[in-house]
mmCIF file of C-alpha atoms in Angstrom:
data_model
loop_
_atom_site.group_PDB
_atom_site.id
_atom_site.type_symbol
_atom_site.label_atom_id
_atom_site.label_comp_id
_atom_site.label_asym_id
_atom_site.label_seq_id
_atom_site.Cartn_x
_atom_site.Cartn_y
_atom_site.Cartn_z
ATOM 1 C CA UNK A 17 -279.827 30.447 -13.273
ATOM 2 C CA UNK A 18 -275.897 32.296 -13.451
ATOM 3 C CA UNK A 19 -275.162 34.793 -10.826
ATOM 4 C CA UNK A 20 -274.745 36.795 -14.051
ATOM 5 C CA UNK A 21 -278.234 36.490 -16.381
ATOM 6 C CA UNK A 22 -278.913 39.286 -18.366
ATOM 7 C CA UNK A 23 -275.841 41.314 -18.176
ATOM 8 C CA UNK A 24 -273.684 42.011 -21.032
ATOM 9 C CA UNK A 25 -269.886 42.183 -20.324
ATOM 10 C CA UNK A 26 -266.987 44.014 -22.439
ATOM 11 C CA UNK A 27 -263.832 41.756 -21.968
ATOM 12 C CA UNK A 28 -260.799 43.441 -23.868
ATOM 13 C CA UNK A 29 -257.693 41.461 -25.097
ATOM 14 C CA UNK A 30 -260.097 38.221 -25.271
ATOM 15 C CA UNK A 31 -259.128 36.500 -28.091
ATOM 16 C CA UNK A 32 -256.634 34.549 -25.753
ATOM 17 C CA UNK A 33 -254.842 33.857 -22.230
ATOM 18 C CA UNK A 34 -256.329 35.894 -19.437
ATOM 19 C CA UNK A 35 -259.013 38.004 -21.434
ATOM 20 C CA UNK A 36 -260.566 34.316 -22.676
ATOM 21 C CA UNK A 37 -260.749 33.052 -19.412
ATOM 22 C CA UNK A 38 -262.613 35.723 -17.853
ATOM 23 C CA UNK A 39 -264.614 35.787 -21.435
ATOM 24 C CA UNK A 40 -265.861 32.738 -20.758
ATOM 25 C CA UNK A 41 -266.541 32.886 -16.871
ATOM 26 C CA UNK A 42 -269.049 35.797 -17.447
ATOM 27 C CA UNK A 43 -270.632 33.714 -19.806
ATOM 28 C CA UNK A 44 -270.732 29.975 -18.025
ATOM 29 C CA UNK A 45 -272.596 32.545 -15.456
ATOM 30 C CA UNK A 46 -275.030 34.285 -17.733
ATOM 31 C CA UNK A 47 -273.623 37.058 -19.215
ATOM 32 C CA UNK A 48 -273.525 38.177 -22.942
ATOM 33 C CA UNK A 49 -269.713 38.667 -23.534
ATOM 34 C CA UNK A 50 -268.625 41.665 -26.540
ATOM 35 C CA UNK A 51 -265.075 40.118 -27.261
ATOM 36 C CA UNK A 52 -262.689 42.636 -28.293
ATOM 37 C CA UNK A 53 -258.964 42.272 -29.692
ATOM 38 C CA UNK A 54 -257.031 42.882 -32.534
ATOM 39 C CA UNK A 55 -257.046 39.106 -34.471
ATOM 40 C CA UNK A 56 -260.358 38.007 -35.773
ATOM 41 C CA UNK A 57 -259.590 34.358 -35.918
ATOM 42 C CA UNK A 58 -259.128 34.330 -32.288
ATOM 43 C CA UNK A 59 -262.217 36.384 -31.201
ATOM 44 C CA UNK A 60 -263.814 33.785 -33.161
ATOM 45 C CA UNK A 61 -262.547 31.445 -31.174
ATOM 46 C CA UNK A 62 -263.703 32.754 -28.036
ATOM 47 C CA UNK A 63 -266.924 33.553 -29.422
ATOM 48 C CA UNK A 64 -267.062 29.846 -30.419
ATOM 49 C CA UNK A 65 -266.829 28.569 -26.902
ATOM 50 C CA UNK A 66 -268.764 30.612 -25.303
ATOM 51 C CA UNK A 67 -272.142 29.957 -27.985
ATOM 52 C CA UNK A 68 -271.144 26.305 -26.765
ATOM 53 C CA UNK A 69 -271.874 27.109 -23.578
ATOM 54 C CA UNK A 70 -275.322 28.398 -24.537
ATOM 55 C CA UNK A 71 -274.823 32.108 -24.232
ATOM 56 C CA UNK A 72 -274.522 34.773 -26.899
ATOM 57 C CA UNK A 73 -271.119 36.250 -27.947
ATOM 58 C CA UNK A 74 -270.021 38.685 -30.578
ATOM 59 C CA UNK A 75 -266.477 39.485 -31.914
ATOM 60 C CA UNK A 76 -265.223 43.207 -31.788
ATOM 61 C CA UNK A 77 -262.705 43.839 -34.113
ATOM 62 C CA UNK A 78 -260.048 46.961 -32.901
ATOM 63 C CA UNK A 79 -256.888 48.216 -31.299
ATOM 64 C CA UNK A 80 -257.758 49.621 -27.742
ATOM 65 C CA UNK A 81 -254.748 51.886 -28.599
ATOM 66 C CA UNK A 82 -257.090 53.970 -30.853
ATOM 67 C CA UNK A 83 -258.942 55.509 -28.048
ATOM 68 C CA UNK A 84 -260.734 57.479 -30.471
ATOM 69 C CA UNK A 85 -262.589 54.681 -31.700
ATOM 70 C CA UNK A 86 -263.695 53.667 -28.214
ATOM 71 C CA UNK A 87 -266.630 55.390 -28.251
ATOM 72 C CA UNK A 88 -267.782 54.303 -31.555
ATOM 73 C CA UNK A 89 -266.809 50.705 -30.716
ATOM 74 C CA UNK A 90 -268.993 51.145 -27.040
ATOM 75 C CA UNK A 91 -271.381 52.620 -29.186
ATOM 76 C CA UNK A 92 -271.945 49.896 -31.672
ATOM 77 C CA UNK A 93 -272.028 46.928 -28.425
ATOM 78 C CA UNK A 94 -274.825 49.110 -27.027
ATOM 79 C CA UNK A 95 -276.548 48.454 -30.427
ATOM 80 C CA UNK A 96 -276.226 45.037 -31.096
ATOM 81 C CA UNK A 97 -276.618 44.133 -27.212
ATOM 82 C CA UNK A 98 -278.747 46.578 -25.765
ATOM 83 C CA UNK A 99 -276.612 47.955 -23.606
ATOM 84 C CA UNK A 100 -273.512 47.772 -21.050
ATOM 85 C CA UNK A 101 -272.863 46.223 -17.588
ATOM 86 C CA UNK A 102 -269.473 44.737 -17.052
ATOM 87 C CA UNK A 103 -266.512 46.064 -18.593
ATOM 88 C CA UNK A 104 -263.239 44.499 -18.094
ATOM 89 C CA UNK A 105 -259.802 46.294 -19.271
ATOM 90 C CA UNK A 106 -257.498 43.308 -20.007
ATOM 91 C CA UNK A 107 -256.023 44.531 -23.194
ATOM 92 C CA UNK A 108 -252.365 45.731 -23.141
ATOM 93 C CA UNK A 109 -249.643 46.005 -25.191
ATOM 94 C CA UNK A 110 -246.461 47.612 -23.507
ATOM 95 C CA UNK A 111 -242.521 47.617 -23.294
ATOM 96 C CA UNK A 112 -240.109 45.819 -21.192
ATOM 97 C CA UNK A 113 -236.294 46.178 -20.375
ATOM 98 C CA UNK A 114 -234.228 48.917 -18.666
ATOM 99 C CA UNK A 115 -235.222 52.736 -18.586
ATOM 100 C CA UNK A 116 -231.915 53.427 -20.295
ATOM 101 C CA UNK A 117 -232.974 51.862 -23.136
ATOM 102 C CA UNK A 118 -236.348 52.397 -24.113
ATOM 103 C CA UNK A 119 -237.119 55.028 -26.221
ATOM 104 C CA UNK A 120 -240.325 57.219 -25.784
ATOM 105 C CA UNK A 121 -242.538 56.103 -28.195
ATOM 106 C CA UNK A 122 -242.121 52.480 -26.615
ATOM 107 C CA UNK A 123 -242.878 53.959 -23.417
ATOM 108 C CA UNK A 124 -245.767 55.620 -24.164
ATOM 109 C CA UNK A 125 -247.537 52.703 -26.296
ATOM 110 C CA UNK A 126 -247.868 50.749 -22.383
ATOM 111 C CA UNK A 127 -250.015 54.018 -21.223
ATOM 112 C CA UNK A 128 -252.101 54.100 -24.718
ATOM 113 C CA UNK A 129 -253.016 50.335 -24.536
ATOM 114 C CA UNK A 130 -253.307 50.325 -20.409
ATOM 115 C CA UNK A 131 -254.750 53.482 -18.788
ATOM 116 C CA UNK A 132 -255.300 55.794 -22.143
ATOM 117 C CA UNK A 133 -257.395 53.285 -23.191
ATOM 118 C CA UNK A 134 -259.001 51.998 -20.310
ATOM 119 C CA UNK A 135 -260.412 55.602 -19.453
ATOM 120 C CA UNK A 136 -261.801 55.695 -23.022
ATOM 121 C CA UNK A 137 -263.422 52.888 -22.130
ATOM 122 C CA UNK A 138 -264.908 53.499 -18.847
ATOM 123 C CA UNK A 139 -265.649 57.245 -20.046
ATOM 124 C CA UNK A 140 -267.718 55.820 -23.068
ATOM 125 C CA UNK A 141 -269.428 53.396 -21.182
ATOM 126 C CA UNK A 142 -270.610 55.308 -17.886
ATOM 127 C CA UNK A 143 -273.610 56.890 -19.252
ATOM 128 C CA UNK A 144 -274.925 53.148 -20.392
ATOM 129 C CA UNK A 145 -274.207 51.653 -16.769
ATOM 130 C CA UNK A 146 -275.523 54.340 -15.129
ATOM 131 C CA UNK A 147 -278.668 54.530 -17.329
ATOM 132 C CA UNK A 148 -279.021 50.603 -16.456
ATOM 133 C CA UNK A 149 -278.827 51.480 -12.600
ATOM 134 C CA UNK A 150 -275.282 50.731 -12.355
ATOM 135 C CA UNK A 151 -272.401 48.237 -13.034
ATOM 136 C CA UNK A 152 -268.765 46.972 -12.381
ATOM 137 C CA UNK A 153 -265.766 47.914 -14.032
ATOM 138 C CA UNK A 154 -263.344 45.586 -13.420
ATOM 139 C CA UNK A 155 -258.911 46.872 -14.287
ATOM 140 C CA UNK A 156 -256.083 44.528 -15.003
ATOM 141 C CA UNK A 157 -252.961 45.579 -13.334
ATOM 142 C CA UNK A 158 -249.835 43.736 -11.784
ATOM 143 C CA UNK A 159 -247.977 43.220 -9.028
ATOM 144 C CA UNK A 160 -244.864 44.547 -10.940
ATOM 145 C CA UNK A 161 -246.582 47.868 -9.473
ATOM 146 C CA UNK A 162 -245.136 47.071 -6.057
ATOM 147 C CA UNK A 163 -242.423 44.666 -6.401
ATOM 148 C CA UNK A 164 -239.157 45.911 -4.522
ATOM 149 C CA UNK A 165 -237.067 45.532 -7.566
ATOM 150 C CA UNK A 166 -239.380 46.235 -10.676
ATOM 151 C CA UNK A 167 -236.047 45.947 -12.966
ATOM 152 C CA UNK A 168 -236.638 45.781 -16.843
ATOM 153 C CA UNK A 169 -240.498 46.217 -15.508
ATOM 154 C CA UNK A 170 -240.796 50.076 -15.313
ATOM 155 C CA UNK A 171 -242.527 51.098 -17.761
ATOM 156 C CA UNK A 172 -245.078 48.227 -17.635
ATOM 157 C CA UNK A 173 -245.231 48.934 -13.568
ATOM 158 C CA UNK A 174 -245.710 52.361 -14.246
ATOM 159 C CA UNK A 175 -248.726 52.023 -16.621
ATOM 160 C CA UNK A 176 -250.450 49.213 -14.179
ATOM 161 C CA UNK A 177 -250.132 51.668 -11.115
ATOM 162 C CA UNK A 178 -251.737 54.530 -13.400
ATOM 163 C CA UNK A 179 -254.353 52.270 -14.297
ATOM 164 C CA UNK A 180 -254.801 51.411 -10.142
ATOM 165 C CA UNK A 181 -254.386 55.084 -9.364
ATOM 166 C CA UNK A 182 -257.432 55.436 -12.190
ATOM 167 C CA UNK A 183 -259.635 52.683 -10.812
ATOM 168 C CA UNK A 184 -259.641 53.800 -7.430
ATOM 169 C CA UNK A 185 -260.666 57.469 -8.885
ATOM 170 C CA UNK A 186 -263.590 56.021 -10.329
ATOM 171 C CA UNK A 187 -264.775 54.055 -7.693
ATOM 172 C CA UNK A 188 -265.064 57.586 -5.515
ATOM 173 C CA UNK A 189 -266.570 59.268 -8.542
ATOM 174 C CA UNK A 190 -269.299 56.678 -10.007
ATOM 175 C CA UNK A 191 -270.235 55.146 -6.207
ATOM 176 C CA UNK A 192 -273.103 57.803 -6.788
ATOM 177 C CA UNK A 193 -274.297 56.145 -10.061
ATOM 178 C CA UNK A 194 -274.102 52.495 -8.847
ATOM 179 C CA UNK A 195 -270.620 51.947 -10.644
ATOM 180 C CA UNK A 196 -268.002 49.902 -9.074
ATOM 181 C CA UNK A 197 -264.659 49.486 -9.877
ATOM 182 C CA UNK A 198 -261.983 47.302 -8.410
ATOM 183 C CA UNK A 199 -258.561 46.617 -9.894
ATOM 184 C CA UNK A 200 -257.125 42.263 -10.019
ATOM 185 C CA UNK A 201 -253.757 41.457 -10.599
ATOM 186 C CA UNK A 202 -253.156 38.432 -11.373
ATOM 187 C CA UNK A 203 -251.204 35.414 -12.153
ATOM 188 C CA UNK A 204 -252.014 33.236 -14.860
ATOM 189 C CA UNK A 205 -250.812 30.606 -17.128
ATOM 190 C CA UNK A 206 -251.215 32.402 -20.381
ATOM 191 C CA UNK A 207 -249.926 31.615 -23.796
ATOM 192 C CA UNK A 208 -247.199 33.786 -23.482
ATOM 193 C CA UNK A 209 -246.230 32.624 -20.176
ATOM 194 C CA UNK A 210 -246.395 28.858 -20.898
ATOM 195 C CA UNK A 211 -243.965 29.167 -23.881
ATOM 196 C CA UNK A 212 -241.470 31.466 -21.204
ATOM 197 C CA UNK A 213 -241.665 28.202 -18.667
ATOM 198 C CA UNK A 214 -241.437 25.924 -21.317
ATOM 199 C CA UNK A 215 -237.952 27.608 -22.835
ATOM 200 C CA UNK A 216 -236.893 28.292 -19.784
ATOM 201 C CA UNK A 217 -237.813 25.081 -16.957
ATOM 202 C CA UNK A 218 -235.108 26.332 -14.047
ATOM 203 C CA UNK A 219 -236.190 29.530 -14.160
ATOM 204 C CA UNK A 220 -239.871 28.409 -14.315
ATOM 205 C CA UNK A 221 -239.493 26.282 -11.017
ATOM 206 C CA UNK A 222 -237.684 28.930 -9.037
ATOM 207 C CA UNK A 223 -240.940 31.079 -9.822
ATOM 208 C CA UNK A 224 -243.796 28.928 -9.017
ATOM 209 C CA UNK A 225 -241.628 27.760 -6.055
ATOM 210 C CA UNK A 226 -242.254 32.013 -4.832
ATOM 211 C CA UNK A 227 -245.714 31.332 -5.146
ATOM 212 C CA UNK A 228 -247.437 30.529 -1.565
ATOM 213 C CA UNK A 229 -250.128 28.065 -3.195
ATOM 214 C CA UNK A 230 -247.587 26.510 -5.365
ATOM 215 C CA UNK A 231 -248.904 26.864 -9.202
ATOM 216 C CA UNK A 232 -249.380 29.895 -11.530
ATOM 217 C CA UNK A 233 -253.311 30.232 -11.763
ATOM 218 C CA UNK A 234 -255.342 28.905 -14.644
ATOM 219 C CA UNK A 235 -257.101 31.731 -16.348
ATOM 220 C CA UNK A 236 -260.842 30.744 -16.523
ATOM 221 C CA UNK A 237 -260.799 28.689 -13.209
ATOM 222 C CA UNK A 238 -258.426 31.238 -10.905
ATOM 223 C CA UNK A 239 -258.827 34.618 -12.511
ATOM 224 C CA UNK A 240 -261.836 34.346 -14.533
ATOM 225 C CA UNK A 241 -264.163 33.056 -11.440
ATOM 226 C CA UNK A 242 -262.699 35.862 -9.267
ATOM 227 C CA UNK A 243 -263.968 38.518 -11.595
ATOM 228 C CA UNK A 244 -266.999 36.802 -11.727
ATOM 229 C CA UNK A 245 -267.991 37.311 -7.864
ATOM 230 C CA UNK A 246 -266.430 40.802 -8.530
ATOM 231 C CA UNK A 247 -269.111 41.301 -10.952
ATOM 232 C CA UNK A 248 -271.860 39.793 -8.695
ATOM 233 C CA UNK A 249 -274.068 40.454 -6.321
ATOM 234 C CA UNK A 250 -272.269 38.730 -3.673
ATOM 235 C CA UNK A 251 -269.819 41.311 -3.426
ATOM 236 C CA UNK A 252 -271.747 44.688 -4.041
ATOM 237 C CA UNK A 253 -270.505 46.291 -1.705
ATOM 238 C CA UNK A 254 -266.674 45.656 -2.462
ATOM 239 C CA UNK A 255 -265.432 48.729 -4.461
ATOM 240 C CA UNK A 256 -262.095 50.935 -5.406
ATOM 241 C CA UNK A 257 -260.289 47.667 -4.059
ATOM 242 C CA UNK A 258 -257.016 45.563 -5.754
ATOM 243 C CA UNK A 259 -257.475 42.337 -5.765
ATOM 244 C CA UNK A 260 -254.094 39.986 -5.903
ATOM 245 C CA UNK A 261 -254.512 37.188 -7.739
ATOM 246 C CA UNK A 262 -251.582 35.302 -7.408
ATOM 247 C CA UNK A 263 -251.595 32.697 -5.335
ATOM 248 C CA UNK A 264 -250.350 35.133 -1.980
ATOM 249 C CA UNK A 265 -247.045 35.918 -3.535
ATOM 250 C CA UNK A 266 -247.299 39.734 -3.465
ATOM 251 C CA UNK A 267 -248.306 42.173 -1.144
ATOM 252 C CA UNK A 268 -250.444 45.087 -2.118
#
């Protein structure tokens, strides 16, 4: 028995990294994961590991950036699964490097992929928790939101803290219906961040060496089992909250 049977999770962005890890911590608990993401060979992938594990899994093909298609997309989960429970917005595709020279349209692609398309999300999907007596939400943001120097980070910090700003909103709003929502940010050793420490070992060290509990977190294991007891009934009552992931290194 999972903390988790019979729910049925949305995990954006979970062909890979961060989004797979969480993926397939719902499921080792129980839950029915709709993988979303924009390769098909990867959702695949996840999908693969997760029927290994004895739980059902179905790949979602899409661009979260199209938040018109959200609803059709929540629409056609609902259909195939029954309905909604969990929905976690880990999808994001953004812009880094100074204000001075990013242009708008690279700006505005971090608020389409993070809170744009998060709210779709969470909009199309609030009638289905509610109708199911409730559920958990669960926002990826970052502690770029709150560092002191957030330089060549702006516009990604800026989108994350509009995403927390959005998650807290909905916690007030949805307590009513049973919805929770709660906000990580996290730390993890994702593709993307293994090839930057690989290329770049001095720079690597000096990192990890900021981090209290001395190791970037593993993304099924660190993040994945946190949003887990998010999601559970353990922590019910735990709602509008940000939960830093990352080993003690910032300070929300």
């Amino acid at each position: 028995m999972g903390s988790l049977d019979g729910k049925i999770a949305i995990v954006t962005g979970a062909g890979q990294g961060v989004g797979q890890g969480i993926a397939l911590a719902l499921a080792s608990e129980g839950a029915s994961i709709a993988v979303l993401g924009r390769t098909m060979p990867k959702l695949e992938a996840t999908c693969a590991l997760i029927r290994e594990r004895g739980e059902r899994a179905e790949p979602f093909l899409g661009d979260v950036s199209d938040t018109d298609a959200v609803p059709g997309v929540v629409a056609e989960v609902v259909a195939r699964f029954g309905g909604v429970d969990i929905l976690v917005n880990n999808a994001y595709s953004g812009a880094y490097g100074p204000l001075l020279s990013m242009d708008d349209a690279a700006f505005q692609r971090g608020f389409r992929s993070g809170p744009f398309a998060a709210f779709a999300f969470m909009r199309a999907c609030h009638p289905h928790m509610k109708r199911r007596g409730g559920g958990s939400v669960v926002n990826l943001i970052s502690s770029a939101a709150v560092r002191w120097d957030p330089t060549t980070y702006g516009a990604y910090a800026a989108a994350k803290q509009a995403l927390r700003s959005l998650t807290r909103t909905a916690a007030a709003e949805w307590g009513a219906d049973g919805i929770r929502a709660n906000s990580i940010a996290p730390h993890a050793l994702s593709p993307g961040l293994e090839r930057w420490m690989a290329a770049n070992p001095a720079e690597a060290e000096e990192f990890r060496r900021t981090i209290p509990l001395g190791y970037v977190g593993d993304c099924e294991r660190d993040i994945g089992r946190a949003v887990v007891a998010l999601c559970g009934p353990d922590l019910r009552y735990l709602t509008g909250a940000t939960v830093p992931l990352d080993g003690g290194q910032a300070n929300f």
